[in-house]
PDB file of C-alpha atoms in Angstrom:
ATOM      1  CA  UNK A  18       0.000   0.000   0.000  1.00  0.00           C
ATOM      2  CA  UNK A  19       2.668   2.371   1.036  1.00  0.00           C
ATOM      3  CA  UNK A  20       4.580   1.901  -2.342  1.00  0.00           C
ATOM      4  CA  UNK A  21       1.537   2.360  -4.200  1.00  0.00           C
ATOM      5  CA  UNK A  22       0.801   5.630  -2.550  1.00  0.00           C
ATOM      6  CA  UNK A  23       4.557   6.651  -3.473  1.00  0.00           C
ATOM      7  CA  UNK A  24       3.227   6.877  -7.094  1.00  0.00           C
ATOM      8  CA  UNK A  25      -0.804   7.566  -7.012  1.00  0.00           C
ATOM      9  CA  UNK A  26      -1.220  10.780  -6.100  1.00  0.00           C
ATOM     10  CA  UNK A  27      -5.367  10.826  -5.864  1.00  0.00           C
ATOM     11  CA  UNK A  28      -4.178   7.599  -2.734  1.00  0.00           C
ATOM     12  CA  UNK A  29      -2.376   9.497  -1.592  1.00  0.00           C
ATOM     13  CA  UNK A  30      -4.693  12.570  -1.258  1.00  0.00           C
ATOM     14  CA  UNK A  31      -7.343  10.594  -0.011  1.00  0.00           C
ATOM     15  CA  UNK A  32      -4.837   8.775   2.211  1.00  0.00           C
ATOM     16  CA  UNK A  33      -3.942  12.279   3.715  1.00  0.00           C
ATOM     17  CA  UNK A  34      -7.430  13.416   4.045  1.00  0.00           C
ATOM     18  CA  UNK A  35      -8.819  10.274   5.865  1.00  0.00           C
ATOM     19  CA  UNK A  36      -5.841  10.723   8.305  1.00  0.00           C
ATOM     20  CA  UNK A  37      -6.650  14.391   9.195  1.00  0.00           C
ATOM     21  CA  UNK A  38     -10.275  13.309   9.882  1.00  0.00           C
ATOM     22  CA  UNK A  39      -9.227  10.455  12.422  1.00  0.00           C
ATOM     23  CA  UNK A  40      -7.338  12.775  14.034  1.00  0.00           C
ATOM     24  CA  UNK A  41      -9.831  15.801  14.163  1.00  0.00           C
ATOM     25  CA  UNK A  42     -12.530  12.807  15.395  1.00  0.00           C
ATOM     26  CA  UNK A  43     -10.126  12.022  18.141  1.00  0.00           C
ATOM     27  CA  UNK A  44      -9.524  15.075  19.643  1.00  0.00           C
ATOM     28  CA  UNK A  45     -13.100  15.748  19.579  1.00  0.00           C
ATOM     29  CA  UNK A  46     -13.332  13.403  22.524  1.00  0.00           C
ATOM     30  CA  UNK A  47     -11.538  13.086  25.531  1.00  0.00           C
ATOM     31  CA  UNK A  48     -12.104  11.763  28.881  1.00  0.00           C
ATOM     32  CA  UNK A  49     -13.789  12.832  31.866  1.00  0.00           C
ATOM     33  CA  UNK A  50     -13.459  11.771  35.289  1.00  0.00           C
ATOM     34  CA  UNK A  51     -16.265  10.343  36.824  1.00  0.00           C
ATOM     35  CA  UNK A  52     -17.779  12.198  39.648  1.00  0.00           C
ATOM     36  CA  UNK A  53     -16.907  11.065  42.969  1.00  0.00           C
ATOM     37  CA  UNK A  54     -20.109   8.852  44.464  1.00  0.00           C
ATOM     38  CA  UNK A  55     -21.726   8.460  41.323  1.00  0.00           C
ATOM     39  CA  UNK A  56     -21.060   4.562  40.753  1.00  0.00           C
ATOM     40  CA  UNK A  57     -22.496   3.859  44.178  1.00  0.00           C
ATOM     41  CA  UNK A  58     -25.574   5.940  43.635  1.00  0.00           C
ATOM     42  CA  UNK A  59     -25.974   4.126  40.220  1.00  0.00           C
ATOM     43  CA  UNK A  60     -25.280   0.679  41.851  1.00  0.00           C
ATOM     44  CA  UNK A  61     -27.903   1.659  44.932  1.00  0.00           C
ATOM     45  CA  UNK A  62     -30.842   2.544  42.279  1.00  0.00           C
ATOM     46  CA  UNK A  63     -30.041  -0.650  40.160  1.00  0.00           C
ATOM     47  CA  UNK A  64     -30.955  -2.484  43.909  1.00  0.00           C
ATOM     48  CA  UNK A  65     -34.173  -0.600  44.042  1.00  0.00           C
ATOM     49  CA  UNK A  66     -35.408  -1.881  40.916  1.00  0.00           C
ATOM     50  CA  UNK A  67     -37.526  -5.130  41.355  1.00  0.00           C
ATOM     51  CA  UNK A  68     -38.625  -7.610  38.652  1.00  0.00           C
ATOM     52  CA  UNK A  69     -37.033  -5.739  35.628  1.00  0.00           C
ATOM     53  CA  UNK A  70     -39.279  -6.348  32.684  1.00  0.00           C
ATOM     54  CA  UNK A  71     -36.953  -8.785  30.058  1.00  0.00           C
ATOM     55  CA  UNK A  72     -38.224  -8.984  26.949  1.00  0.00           C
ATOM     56  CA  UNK A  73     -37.650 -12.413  25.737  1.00  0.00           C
ATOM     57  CA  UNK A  74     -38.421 -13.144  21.731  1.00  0.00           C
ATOM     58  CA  UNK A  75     -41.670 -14.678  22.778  1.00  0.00           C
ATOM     59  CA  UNK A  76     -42.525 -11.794  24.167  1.00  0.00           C
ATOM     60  CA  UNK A  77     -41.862  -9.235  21.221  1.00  0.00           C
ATOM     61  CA  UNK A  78     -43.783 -11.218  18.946  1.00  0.00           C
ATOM     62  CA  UNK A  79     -46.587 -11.262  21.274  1.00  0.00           C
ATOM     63  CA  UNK A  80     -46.569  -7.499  21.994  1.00  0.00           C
ATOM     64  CA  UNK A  81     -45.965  -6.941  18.103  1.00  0.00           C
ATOM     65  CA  UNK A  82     -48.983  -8.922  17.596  1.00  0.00           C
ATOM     66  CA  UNK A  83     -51.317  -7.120  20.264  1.00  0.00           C
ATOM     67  CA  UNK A  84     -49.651  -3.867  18.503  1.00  0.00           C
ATOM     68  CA  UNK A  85     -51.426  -5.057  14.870  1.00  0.00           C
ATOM     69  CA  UNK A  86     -54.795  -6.527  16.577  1.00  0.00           C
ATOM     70  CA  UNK A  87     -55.115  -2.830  17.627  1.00  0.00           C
ATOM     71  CA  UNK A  88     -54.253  -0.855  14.147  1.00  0.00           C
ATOM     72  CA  UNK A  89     -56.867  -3.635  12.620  1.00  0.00           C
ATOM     73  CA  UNK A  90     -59.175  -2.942  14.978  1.00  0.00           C
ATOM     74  CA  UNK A  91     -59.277   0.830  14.577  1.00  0.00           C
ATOM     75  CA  UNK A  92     -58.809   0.505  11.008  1.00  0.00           C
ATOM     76  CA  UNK A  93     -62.495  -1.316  10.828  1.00  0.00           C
ATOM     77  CA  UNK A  94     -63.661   1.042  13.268  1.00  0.00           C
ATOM     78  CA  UNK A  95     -62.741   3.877  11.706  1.00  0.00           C
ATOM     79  CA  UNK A  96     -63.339   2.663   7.703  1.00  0.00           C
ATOM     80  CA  UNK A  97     -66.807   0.918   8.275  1.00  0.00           C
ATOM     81  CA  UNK A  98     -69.903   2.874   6.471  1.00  0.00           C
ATOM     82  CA  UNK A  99     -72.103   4.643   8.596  1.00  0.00           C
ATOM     83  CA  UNK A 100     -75.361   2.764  10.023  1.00  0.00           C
ATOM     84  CA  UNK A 101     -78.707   3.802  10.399  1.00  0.00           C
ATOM     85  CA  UNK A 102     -80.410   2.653  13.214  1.00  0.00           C
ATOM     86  CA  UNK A 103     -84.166   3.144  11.924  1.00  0.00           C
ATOM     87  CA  UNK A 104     -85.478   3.816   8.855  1.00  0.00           C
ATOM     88  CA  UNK A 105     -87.127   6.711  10.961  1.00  0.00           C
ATOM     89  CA  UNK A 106     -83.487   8.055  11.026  1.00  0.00           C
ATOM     90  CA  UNK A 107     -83.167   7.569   7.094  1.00  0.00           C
ATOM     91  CA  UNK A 108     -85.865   9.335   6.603  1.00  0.00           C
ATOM     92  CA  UNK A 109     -85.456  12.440   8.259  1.00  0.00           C
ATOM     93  CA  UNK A 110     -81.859  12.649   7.019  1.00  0.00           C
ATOM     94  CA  UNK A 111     -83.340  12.577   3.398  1.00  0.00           C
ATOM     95  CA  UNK A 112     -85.525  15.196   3.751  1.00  0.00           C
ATOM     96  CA  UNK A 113     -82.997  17.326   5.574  1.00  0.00           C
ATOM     97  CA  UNK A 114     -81.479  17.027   2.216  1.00  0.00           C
ATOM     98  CA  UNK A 115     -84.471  17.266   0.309  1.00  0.00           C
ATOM     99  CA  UNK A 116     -85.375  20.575   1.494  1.00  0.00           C
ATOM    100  CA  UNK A 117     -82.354  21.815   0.819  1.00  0.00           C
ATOM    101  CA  UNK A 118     -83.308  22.342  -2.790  1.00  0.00           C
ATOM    102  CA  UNK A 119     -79.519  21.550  -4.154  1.00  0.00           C
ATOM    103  CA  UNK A 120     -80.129  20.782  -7.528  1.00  0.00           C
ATOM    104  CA  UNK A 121     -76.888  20.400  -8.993  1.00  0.00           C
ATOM    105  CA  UNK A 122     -76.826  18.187 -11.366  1.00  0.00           C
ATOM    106  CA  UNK A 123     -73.712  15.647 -12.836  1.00  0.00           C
ATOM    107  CA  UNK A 124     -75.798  14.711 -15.623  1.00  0.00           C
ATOM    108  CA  UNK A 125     -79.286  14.544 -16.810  1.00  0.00           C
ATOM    109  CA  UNK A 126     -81.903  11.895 -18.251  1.00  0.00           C
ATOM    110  CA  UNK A 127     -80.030  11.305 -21.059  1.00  0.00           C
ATOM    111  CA  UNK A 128     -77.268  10.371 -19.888  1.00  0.00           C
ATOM    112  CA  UNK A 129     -78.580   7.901 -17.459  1.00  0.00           C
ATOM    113  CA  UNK A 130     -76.996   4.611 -18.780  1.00  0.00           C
ATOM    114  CA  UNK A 131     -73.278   6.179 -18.531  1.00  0.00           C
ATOM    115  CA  UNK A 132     -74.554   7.915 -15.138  1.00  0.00           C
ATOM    116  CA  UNK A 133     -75.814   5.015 -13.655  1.00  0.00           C
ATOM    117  CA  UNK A 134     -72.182   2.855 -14.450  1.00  0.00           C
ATOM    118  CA  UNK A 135     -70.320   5.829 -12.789  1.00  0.00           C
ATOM    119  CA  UNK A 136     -72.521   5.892 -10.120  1.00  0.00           C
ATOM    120  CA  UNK A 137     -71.733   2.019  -9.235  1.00  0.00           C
ATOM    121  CA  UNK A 138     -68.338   2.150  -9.595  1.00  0.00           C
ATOM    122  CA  UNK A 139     -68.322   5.269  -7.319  1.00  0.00           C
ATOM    123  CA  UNK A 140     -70.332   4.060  -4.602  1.00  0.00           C
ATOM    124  CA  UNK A 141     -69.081   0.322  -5.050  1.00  0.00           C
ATOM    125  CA  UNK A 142     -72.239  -1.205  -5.683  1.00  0.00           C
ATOM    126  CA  UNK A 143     -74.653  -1.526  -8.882  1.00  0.00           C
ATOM    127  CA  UNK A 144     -77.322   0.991  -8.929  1.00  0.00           C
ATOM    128  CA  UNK A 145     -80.282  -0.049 -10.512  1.00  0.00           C
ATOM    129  CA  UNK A 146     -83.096   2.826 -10.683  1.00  0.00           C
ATOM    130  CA  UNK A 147     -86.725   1.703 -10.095  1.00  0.00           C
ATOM    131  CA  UNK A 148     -88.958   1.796 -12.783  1.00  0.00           C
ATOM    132  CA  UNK A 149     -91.078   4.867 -11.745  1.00  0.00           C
ATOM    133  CA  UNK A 150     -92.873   6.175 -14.746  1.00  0.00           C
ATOM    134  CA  UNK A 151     -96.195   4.356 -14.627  1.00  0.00           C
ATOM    135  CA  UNK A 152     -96.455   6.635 -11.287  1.00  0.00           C
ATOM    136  CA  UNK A 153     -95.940   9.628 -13.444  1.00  0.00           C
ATOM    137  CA  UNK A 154     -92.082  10.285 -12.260  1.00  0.00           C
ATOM    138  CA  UNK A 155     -90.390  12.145 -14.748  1.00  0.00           C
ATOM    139  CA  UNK A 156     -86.317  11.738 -14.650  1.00  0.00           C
ATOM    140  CA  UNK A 157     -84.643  15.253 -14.484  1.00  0.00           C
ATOM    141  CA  UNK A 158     -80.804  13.632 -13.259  1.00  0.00           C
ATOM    142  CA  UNK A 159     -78.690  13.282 -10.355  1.00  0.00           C
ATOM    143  CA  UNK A 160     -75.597  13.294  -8.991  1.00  0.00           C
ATOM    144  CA  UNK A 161     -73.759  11.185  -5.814  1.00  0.00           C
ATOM    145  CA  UNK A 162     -74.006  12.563  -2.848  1.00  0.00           C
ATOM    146  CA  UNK A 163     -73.991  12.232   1.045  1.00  0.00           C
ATOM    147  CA  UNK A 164     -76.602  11.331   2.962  1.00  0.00           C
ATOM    148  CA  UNK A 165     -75.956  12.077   6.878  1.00  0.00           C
ATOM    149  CA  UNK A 166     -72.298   9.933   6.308  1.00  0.00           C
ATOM    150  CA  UNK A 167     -73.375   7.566   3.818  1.00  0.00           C
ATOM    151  CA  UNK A 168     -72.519   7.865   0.039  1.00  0.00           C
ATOM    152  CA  UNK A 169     -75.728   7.569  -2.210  1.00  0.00           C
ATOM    153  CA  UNK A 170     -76.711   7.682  -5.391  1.00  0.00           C
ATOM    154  CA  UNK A 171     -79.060  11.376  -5.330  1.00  0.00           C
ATOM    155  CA  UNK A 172     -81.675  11.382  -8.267  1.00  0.00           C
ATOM    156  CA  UNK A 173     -84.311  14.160  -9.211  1.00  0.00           C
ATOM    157  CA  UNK A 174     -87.632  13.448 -10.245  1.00  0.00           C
ATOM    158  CA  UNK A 175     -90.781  15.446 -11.241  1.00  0.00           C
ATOM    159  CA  UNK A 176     -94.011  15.086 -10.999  1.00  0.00           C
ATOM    160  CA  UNK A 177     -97.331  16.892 -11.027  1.00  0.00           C
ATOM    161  CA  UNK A 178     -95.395  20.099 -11.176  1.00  0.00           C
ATOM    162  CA  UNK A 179     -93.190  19.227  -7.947  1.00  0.00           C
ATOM    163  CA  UNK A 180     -89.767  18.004  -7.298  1.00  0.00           C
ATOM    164  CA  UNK A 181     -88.992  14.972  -5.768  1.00  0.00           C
ATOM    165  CA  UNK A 182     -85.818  13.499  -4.757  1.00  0.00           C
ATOM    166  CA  UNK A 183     -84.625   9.997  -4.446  1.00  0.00           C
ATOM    167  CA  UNK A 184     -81.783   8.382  -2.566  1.00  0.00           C
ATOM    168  CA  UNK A 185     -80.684   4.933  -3.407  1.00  0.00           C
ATOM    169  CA  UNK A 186     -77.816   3.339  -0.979  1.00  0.00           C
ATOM    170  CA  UNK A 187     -76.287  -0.080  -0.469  1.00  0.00           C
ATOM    171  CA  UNK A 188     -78.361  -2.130   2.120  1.00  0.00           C
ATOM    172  CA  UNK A 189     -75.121  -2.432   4.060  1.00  0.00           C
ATOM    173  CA  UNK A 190     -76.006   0.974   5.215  1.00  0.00           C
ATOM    174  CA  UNK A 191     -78.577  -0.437   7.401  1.00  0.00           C
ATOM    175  CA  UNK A 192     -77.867  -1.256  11.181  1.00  0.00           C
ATOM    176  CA  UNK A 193     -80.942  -4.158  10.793  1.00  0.00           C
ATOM    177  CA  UNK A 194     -82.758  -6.537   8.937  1.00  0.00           C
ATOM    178  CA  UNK A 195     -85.378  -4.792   6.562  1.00  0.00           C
ATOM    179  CA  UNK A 196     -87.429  -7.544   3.903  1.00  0.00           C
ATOM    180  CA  UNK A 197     -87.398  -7.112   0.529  1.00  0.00           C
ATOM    181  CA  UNK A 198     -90.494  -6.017  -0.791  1.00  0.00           C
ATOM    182  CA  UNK A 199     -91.367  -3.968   3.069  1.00  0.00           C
ATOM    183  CA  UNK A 200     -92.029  -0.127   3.087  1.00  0.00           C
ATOM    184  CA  UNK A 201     -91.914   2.866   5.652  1.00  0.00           C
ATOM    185  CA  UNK A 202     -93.860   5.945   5.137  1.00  0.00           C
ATOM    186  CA  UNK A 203     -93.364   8.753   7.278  1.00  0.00           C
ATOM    187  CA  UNK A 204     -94.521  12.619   7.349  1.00  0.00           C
ATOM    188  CA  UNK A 205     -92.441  15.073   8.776  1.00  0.00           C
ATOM    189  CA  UNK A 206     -91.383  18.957   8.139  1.00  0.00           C
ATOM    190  CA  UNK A 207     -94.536  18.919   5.117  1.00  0.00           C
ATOM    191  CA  UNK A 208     -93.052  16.385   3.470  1.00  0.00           C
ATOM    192  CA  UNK A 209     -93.873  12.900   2.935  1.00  0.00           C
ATOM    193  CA  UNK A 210     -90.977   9.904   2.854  1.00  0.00           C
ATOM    194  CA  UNK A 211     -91.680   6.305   1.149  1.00  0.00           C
ATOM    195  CA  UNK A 212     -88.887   3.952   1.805  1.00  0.00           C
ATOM    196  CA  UNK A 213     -88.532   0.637   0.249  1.00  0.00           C
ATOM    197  CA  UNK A 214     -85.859  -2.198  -0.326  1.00  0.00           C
ATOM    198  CA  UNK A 215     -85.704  -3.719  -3.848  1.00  0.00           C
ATOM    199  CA  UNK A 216     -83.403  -5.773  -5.397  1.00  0.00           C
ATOM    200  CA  UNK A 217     -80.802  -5.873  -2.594  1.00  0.00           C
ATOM    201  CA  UNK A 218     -80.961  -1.753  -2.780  1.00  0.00           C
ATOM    202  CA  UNK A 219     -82.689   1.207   0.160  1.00  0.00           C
ATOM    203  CA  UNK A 220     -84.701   3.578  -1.620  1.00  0.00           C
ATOM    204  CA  UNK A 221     -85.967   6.600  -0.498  1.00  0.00           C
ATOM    205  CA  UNK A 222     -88.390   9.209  -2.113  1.00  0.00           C
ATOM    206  CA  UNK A 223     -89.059  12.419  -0.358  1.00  0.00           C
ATOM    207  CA  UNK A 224     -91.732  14.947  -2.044  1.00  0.00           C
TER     208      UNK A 224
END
């Protein structure tokens, strides 16, 4: 080595800086004497301390495991969809929204088939849209929306001169059993609420 640093002078350089670093490194630290007592004081708490917790490999894994029960657990918590306890609740939440009068629309009745794909992929179920024109509903459009902390599917219907709106959400978002085929009516703020499960789907029509 030392003959090759003889005739490499970029060695050599490096050489030369690597040995001014070792020293500046060393002179950084120096010793201290230790302050009269403290070993004994050390050596008295150490004698104070009872049972000292050792953790073994048996118990790392079991503490990493409790460590990832929790993060799952809060994870569901925290991620789950929002429940409604009664279809009472449902309803007033709809008409809450309902009387808002919002009605922005993402699209409109003719583009329901490409609306209605979106809307499924969005809220991660496949909308299907009751077939409400022998009632005299007239389609206007929609858009998704939020209903109390559920997403739905938010449709606008006329009829008779009057604006109705209709949620459709997953039946997930129910905290209880509801039939298919069974209705809830309900009238509240002057306005009346049908709610209905079909096909697998909540829907509910506020006017």
């Amino acid at each position: 080595m030392l003959d090759h640093l003889k005739g490499c002078a970029s060695c050599r350089n490096l050489y030369t800086i690597d040995s001014k670093l070792e020293e500046t490194i060393i002179r950084a630290f120096h010793q201290q004497e230790v302050p009269k007592g403290l070993p004994e004081q050390i050596e008295l708490s150490l004698d104070h301390v009872k049972n000292p917790t050792r953790l073994t490999p048996h118990k790392i894994v079991g503490f990493a495991a409790g460590i990832a029960l929790v993060v799952i657990i809060s994870m569901v918590m925290f991620n789950k969809p929002s429940h409604y306890q009664t279809l009472q609740q449902l309803s007033e939440k709809a008409i809450v929204r309902h009387l808002k009068g919002d009605m922005t629309l993402s699209f409109g009745a003719d583009e329901i088939e490409q609306a209605v794909a979106m809307l499924s992929q969005e809220l991660k179920f496949k909308v299907i849209l009751p077939d409400l024109k022998a009632q005299g509903y007239v389609l206007l459009g929609g858009r998704c929306c939020v209903l109390g902390k559920c997403k739905t599917a938010y449709l606008f219907y006329k009829k008779n001169d009057k604006i109705c709106s209709l949620f459709i959400l997953d039946y997930g978002h129910l905290d209880f059993q509801m039939a298919e085929g069974s209705r809830f009516s309900n009238d509240t703020k002057g306005c009346h609420t049908d709610i209905w499960k079909e096909k697998g789907q909540v829907y509910a029509m506020v006017y």
